[in-house]
mmCIF file of C-alpha atoms and ligand atoms in Angstrom:
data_model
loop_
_atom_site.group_PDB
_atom_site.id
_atom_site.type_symbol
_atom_site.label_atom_id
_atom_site.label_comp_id
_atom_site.label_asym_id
_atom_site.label_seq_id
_atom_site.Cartn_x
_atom_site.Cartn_y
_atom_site.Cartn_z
ATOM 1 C CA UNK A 133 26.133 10.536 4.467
ATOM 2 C CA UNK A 134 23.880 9.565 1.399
ATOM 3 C CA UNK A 135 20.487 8.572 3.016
ATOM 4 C CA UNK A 136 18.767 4.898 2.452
ATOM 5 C CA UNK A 137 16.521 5.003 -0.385
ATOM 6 C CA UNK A 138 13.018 3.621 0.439
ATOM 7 C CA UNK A 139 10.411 2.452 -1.964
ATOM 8 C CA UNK A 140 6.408 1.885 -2.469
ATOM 9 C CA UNK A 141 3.952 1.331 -4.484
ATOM 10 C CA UNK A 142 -0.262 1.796 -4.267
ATOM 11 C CA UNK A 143 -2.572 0.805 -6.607
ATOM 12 C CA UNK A 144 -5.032 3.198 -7.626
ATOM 13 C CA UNK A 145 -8.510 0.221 -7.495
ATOM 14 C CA UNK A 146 -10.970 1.555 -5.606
ATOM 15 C CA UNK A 147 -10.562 3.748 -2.617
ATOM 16 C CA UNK A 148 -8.088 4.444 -0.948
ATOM 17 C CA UNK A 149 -9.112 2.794 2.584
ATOM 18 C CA UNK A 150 -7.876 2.490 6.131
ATOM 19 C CA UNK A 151 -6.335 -0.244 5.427
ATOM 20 C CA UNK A 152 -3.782 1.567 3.124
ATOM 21 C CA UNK A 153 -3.072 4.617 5.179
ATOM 22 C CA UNK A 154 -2.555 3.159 8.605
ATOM 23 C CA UNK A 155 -0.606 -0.152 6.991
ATOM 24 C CA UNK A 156 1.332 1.688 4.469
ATOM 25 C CA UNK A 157 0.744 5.599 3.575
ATOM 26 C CA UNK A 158 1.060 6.969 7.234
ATOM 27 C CA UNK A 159 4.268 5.297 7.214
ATOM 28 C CA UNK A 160 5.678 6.624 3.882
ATOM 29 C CA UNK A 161 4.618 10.300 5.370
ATOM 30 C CA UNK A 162 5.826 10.072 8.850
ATOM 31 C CA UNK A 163 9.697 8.834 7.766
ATOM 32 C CA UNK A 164 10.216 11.034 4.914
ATOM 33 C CA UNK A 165 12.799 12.686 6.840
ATOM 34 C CA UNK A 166 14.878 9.723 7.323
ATOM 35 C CA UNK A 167 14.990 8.064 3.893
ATOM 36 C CA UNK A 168 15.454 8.919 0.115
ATOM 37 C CA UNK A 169 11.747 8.617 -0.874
ATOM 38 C CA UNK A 170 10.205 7.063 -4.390
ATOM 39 C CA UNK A 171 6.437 6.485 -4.241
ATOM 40 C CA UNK A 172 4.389 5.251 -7.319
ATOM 41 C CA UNK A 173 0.784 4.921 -7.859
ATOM 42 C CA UNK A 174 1.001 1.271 -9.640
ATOM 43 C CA UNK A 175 -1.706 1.499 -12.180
ATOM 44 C CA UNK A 176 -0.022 -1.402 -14.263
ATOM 45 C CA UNK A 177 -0.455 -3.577 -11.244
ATOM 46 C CA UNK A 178 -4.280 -2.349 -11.204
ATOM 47 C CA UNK A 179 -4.460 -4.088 -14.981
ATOM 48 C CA UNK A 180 -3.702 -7.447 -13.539
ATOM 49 C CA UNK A 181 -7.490 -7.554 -13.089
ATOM 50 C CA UNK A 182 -10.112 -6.263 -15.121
ATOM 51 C CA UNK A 183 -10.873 -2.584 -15.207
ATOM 52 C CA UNK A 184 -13.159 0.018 -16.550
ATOM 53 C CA UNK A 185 -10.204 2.394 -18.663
ATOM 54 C CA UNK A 186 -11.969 5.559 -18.234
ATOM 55 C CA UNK A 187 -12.309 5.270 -14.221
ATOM 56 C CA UNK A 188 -8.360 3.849 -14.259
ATOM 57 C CA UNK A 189 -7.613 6.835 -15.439
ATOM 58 C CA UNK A 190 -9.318 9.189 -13.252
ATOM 59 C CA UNK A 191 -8.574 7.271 -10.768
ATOM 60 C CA UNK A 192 -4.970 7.305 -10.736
ATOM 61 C CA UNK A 193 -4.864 10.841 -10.543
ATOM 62 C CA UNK A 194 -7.536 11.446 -7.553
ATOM 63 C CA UNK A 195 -5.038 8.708 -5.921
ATOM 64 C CA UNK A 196 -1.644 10.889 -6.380
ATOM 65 C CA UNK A 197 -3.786 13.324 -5.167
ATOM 66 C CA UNK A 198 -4.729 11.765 -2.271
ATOM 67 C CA UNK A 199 -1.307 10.896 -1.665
ATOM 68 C CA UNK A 200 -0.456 14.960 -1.481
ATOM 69 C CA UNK A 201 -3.286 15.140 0.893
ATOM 70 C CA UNK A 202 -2.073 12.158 3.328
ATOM 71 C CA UNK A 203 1.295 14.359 4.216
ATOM 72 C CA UNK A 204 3.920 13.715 0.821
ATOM 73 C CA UNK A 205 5.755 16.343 0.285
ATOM 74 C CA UNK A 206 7.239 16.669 -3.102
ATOM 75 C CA UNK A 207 10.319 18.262 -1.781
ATOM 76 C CA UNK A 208 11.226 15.369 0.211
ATOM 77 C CA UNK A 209 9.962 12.803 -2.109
ATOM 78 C CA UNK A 210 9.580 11.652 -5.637
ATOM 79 C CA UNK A 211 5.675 10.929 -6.523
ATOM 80 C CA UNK A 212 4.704 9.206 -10.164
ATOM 81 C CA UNK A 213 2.307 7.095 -12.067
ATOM 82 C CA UNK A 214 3.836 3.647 -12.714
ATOM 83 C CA UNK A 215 2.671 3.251 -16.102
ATOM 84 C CA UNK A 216 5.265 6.566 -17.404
ATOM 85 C CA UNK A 217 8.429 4.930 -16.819
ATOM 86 C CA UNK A 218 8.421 1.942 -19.135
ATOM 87 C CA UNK A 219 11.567 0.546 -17.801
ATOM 88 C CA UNK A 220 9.053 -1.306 -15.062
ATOM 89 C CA UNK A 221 7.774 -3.712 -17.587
ATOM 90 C CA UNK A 222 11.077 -4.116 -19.182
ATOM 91 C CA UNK A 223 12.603 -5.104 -16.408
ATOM 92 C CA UNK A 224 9.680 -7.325 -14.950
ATOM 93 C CA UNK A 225 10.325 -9.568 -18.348
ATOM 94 C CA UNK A 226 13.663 -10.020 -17.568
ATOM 95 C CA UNK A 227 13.199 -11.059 -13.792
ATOM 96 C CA UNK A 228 9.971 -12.959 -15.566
ATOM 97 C CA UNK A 229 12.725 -15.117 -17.062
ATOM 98 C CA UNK A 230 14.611 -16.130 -13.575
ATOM 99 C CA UNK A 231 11.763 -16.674 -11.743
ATOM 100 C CA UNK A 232 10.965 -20.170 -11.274
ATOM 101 C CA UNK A 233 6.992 -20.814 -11.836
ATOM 102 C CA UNK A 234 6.742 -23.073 -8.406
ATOM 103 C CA UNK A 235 7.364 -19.959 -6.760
ATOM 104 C CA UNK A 236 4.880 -17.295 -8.091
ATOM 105 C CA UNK A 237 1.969 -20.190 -7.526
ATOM 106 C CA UNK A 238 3.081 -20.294 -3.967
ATOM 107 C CA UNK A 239 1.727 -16.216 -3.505
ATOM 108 C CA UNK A 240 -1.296 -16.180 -1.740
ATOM 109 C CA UNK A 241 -2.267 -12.870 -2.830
ATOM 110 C CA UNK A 242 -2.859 -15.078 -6.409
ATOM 111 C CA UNK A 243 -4.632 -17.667 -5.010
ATOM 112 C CA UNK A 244 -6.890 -15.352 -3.163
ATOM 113 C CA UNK A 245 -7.112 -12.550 -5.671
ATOM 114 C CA UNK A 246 -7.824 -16.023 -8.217
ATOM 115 C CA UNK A 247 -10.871 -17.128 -6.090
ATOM 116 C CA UNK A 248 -12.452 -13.901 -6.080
ATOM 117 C CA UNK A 249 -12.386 -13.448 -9.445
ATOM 118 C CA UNK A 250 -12.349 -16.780 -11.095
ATOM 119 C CA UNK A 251 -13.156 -15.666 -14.560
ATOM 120 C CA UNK A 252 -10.657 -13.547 -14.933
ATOM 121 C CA UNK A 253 -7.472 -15.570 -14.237
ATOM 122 C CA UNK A 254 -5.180 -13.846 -16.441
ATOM 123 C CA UNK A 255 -1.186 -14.277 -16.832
ATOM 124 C CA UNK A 256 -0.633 -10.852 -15.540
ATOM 125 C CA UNK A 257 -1.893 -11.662 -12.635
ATOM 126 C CA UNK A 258 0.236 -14.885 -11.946
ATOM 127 C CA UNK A 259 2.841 -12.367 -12.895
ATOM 128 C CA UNK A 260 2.088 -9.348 -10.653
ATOM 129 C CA UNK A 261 5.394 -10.528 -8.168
ATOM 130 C CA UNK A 262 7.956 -9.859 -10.592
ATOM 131 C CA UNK A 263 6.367 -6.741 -12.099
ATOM 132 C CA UNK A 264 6.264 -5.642 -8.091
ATOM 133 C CA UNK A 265 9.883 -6.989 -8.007
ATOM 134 C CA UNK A 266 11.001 -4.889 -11.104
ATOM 135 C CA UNK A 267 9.417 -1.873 -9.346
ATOM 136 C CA UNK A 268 11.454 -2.114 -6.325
ATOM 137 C CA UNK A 269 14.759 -3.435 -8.016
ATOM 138 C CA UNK A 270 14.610 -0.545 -10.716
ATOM 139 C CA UNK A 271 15.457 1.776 -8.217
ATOM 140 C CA UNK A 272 18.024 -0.324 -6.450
ATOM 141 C CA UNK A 273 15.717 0.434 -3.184
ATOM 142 C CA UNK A 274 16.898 -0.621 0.694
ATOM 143 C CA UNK A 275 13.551 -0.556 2.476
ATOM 144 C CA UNK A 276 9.764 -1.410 1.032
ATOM 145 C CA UNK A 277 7.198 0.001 3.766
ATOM 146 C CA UNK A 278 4.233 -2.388 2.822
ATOM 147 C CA UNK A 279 1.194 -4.070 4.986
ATOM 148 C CA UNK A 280 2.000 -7.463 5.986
ATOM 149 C CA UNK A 281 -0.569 -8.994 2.916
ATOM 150 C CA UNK A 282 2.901 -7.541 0.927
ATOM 151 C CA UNK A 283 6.045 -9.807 2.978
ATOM 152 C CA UNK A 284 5.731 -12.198 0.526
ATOM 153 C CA UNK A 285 6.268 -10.462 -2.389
ATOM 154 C CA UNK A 286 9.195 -8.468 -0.939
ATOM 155 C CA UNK A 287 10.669 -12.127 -0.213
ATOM 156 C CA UNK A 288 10.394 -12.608 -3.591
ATOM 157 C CA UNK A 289 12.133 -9.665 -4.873
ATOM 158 C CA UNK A 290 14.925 -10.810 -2.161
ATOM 159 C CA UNK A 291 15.449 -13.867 -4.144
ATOM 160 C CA UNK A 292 15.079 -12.679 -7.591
ATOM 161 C CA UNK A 293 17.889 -9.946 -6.879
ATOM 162 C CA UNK A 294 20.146 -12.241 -5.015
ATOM 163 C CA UNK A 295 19.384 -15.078 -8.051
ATOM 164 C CA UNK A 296 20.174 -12.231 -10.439
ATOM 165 C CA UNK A 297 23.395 -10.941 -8.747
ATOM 166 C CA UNK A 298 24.948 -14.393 -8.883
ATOM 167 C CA UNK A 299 24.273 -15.337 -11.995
ATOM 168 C CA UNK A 300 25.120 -11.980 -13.944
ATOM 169 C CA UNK A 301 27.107 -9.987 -11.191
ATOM 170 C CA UNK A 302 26.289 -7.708 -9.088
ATOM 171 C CA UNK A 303 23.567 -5.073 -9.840
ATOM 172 C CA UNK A 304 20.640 -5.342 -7.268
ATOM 173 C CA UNK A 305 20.314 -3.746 -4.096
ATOM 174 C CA UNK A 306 18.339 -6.930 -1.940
ATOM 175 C CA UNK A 307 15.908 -4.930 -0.488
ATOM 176 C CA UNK A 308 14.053 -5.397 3.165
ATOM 177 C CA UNK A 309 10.434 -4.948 3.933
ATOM 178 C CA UNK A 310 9.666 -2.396 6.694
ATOM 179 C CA UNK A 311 6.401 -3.492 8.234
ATOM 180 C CA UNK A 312 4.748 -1.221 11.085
ATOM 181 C CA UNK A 313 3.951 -2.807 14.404
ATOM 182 C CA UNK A 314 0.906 -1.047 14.994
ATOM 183 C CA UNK A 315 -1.740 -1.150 11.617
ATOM 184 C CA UNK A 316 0.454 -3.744 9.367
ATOM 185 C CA UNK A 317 -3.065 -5.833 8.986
ATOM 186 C CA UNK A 318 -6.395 -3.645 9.185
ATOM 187 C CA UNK A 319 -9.351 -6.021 9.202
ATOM 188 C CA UNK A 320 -12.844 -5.555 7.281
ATOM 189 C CA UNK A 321 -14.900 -4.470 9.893
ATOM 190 C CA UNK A 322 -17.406 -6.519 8.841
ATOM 191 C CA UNK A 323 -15.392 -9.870 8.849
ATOM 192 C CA UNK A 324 -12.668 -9.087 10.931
ATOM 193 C CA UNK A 325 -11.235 -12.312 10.048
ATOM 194 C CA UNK A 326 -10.862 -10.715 6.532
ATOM 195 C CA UNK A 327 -8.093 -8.135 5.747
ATOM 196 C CA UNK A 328 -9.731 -4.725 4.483
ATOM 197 C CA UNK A 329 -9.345 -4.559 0.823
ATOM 198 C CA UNK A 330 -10.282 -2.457 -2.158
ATOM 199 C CA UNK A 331 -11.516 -4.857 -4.079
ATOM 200 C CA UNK A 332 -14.115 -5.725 -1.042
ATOM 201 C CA UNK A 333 -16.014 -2.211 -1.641
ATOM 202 C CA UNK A 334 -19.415 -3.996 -2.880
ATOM 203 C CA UNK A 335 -20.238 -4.372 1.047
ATOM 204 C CA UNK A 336 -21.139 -1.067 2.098
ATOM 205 C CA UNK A 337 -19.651 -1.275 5.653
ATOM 206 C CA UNK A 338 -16.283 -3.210 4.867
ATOM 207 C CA UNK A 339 -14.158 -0.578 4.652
ATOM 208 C CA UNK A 340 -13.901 3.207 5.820
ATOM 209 C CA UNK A 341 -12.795 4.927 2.794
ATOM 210 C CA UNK A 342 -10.273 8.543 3.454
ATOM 211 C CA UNK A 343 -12.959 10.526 1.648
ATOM 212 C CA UNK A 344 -15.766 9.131 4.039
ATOM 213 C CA UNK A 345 -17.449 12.198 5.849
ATOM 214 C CA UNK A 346 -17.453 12.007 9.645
ATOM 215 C CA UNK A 347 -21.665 10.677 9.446
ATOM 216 C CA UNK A 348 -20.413 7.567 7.157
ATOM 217 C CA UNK A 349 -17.852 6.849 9.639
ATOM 218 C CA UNK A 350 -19.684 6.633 12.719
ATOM 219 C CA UNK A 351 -22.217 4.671 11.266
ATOM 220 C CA UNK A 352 -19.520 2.242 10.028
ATOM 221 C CA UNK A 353 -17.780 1.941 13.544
ATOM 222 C CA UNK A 354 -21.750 1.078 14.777
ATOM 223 C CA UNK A 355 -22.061 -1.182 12.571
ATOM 224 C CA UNK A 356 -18.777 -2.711 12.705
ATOM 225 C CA UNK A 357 -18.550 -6.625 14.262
ATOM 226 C CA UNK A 358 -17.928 -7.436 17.368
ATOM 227 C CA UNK A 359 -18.301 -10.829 20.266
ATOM 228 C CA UNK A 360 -20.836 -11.025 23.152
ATOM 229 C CA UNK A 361 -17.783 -11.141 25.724
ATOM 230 C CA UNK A 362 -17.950 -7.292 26.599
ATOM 231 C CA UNK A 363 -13.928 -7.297 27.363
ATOM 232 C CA UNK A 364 -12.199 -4.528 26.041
ATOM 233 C CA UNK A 365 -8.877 -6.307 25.151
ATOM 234 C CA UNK A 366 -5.909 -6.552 22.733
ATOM 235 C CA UNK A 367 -6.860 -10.406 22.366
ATOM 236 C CA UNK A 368 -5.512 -11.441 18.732
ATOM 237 C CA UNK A 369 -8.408 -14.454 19.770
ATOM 238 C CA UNK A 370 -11.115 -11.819 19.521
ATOM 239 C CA UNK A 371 -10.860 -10.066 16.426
ATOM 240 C CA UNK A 372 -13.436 -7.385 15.727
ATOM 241 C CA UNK A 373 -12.294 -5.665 19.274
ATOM 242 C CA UNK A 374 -8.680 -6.754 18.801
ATOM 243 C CA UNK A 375 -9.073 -4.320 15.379
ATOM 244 C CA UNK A 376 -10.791 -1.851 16.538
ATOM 245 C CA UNK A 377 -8.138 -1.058 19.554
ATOM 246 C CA UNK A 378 -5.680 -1.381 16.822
ATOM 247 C CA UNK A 379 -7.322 1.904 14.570
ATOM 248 C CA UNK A 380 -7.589 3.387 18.004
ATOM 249 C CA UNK A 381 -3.750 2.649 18.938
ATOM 250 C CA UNK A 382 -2.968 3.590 15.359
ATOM 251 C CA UNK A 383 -4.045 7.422 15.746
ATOM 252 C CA UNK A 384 -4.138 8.294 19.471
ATOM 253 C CA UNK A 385 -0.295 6.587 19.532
ATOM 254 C CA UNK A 386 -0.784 4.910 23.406
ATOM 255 C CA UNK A 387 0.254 1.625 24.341
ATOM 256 C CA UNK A 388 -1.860 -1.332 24.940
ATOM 257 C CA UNK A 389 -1.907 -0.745 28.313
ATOM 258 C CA UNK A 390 -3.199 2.231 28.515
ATOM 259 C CA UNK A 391 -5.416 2.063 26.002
ATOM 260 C CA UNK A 392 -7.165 -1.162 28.138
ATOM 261 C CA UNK A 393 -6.866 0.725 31.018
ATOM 262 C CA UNK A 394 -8.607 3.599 29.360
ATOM 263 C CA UNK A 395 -11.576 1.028 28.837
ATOM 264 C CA UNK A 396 -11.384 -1.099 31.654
ATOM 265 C CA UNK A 397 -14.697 0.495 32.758
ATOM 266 C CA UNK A 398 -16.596 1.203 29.854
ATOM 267 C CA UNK A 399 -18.708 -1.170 26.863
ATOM 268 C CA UNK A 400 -18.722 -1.844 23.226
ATOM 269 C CA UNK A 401 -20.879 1.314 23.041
ATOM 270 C CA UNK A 402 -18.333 3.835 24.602
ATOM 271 C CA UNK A 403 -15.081 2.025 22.429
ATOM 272 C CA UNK A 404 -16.543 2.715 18.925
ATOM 273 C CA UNK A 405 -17.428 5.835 19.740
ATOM 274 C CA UNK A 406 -13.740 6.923 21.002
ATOM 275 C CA UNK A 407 -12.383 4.803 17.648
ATOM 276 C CA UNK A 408 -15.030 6.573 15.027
ATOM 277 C CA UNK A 409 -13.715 10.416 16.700
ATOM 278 C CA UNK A 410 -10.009 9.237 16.628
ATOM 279 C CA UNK A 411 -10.798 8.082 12.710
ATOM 280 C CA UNK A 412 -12.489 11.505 12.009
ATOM 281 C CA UNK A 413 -10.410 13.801 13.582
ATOM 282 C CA UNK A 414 -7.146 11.792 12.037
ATOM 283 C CA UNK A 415 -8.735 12.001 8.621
ATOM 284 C CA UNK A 416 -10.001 15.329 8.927
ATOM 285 C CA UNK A 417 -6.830 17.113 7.553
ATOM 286 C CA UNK A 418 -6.833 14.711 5.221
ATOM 287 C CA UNK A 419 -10.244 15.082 3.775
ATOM 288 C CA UNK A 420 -9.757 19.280 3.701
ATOM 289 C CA UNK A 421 -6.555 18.894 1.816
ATOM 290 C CA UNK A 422 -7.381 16.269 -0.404
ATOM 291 C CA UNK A 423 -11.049 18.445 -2.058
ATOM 292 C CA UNK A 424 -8.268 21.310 -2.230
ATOM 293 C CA UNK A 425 -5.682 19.321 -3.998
ATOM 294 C CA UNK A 426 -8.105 17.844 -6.402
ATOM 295 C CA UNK A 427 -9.439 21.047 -7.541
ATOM 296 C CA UNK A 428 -5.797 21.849 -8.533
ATOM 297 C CA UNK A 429 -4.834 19.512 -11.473
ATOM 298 C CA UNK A 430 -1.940 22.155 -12.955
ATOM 299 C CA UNK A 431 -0.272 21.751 -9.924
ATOM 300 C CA UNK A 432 -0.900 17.530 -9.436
ATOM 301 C CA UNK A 433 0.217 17.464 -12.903
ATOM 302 C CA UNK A 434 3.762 19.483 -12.364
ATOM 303 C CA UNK A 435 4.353 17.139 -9.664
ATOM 304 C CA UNK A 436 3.756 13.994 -11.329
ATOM 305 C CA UNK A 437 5.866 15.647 -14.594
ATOM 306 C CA UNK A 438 8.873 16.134 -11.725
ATOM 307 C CA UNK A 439 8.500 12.977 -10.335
ATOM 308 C CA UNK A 440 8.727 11.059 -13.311
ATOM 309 C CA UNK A 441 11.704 12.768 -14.705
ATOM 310 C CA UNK A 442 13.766 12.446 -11.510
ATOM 311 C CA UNK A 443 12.553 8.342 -11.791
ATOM 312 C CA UNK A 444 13.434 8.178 -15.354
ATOM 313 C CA UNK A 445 16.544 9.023 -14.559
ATOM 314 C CA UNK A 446 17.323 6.173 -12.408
ATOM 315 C CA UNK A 447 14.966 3.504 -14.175
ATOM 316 C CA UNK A 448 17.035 4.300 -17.415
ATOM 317 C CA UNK A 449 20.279 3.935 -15.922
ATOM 318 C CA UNK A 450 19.517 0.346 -13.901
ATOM 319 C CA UNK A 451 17.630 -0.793 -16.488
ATOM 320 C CA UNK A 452 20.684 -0.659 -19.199
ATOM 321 C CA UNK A 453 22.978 -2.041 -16.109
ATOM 322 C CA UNK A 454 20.261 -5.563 -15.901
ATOM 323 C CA UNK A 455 19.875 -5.323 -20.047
ATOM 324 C CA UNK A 456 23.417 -5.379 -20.880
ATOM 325 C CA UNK A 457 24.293 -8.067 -18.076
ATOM 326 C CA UNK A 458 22.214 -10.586 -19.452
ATOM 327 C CA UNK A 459 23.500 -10.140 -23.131
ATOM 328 C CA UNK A 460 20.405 -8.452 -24.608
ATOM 329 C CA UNK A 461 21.726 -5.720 -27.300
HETATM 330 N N1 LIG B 724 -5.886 -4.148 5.303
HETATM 331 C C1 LIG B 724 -4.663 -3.659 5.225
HETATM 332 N N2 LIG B 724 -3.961 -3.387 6.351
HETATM 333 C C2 LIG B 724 -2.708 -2.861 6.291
HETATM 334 N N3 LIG B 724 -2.084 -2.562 5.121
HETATM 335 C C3 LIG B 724 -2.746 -2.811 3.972
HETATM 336 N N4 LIG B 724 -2.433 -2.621 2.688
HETATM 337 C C4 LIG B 724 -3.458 -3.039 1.907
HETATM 338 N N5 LIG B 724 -4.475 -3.485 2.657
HETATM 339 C C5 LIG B 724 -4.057 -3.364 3.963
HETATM 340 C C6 LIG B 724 -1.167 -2.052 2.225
HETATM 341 O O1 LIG B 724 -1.488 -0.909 1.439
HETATM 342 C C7 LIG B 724 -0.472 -0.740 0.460
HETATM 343 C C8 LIG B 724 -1.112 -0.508 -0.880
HETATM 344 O O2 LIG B 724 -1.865 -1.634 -1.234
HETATM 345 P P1 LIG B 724 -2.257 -1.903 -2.744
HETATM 346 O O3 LIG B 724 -3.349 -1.058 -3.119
HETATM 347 O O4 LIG B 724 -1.093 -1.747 -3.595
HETATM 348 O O5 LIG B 724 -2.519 -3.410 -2.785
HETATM 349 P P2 LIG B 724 -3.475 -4.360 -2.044
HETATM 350 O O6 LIG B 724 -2.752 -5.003 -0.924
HETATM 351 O O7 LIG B 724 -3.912 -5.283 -3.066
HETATM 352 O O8 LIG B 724 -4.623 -3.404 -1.491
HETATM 353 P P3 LIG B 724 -6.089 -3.753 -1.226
HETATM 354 O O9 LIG B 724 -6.693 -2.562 -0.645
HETATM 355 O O10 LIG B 724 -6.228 -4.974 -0.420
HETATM 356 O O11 LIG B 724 -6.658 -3.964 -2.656
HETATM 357 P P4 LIG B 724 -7.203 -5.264 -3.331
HETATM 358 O O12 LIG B 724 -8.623 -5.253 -3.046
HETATM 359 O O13 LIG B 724 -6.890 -5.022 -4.781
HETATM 360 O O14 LIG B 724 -6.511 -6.458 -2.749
HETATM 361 C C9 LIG B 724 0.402 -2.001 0.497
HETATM 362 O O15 LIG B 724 1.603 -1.711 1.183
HETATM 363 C C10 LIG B 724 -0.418 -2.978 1.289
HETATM 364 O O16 LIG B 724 0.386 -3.879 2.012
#
């Protein structure tokens, strides 16, 4: 039997944080057994908001690395930059053309992303849905593993493909977002009212990077907010605890109650330090492979060669299908 074909995206701003792995990444890795696997580092979406060209592009390929590093294996899965396989944009002008404007200025990710930045409000932005739809439709994909910050988008991409199949036939696969229970919203340890972000790396103790070394981490965890009720919980009500047990639950893979139980004696002092070893003993693999892998560009570059020629192959044929059905020659 043909296996379900899953697809994801990251974009390569930043570093690669927490947020990402235990939300997304650890996911892709863990069930690409069970799935048909395209991953993509989306450097096109990274454009939606200003950025330095030359660091883009280095970058993007310390993220695919990273990627390698985090557990995907390139004989179970198809790894490539976004940007090679111009059939993405293509297609994102054509879904551009179904999708009703009341809709994209409903995303929240724009109105946030638009507040941060709000000198650089650009159309590509407003846009970034159905260029994230295009991705996921090229390659007529069942399942999106995404963080919960993503739902809406994949909503999105529901409607576009079902709007599409009506009113040109049948071509899209709608596809459904798989979100983790455990991890599917890491907060900024500093304002764990905040989700950690990329784009938050100005404060120094937001977000713990994968590259962090195991001195940056605990100090992070120290530093990272708490309350003054000294009840080690899974209370949603009390963030900054409520997130920490989370990154705990995320690597050591016990359930709540254990985990409180496992605490129901100790303090604030004794939790961060269990939650900064589980953190550096999770990454540490991670951190070996990943100043091995990027040492190796030959190899990363074979890879992302292979990987883009297996997703050409697919992104050419869909694309034609979605071209020809709406009468474009
Ligand atoms: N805090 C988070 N918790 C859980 N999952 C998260 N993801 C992002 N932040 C969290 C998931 O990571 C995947 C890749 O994200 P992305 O880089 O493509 O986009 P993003 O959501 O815009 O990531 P950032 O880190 O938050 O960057 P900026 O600062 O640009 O907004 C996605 O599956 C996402 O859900």
């Amino acid at each position: 039997m043909e296996k379900a074909r899953v697809f994801s995206g990251i974009q390569p701003t930043g570093n690669i944080h927490l947020g990402n792995y235990l939300g997304a990444v650890k996911n892709w890795v863990e069930s690409q057994d069970s799935y048909e696997n395209i991953f993509c580092v989306v450097n096109s979406h990274a454009i939606t908001l200003p950025q330095n060209p030359k660091i883009l592009k280095e970058k993007t390929y310390d993220l695919c690395a990273m990627l390698l590093a985090c557990g995907i294996d390139p004989k179970k899965s198809t790894l490539f930059i976004q940007s090679q396989i111009q059939e993405h944009t293509s297609l994102a002008w054509l879904l551009t053309c179904i999708t009703p404007m009341g809709d994209l200025s409903r995303m929240t990710q724009f109105k946030d992303k638009s507040q941060k930045n709000p000198k650089s409000i650009f159309a590509g932005l407003f846009n970034y849905p159905n260029l994230m739809s295009a991705d996921i439709l090229l390659y007529k994909s069942h399942f999106v593993p995404v963080g919960e910050d993503q739902k809406q988008h994949i909503e999105l991409a529901r409607d576009t493909a079902i709007r599409f199949n009506r009113d040109f036939g049948e071509t899209f696969v709608v596809p459904e977002p798989l979100i983790m229970k455990e991890g599917a919203r890491i907060m900024g340890l500093d304002d764990p009212t905040k989700k950690m972000s990329k784009s938050s790396s100005d404060k120094p103790n937001h977000a713990i990077s994968l590259i962090d070394t195991p001195d940056e981490i605990v100090k992070k965890i120290k530093k990272a907010t708490t309350d003054s009720e000294g009840v080690i919980a899974f209370d949603k009500e009390r963030a900054g605890v409520f997130n920490l047990l989370t990154i705990y639950q995320c690597f050591c893979k016990q359930d709540e109650v254990s985990i409180e139980a496992e605490f129901s004696t100790q303090g604030y002092g004794v939790l961060k330090e269990r939650v900064a070893e589980a953190i550096i003993e999770g990454l540490r693999p991670i951190r070996e492979a990943y100043s091995k892998l990027i040492l190796e560009q030959d190899y990363l570059h074979k890879i992302l060669d292979k990987g883009a020629q297996s997703a050409q192959k697919i992104a050419t044929t869909t694309y034609a299908e979605a071209k020809a059905k709406m009468g474009l020659i």
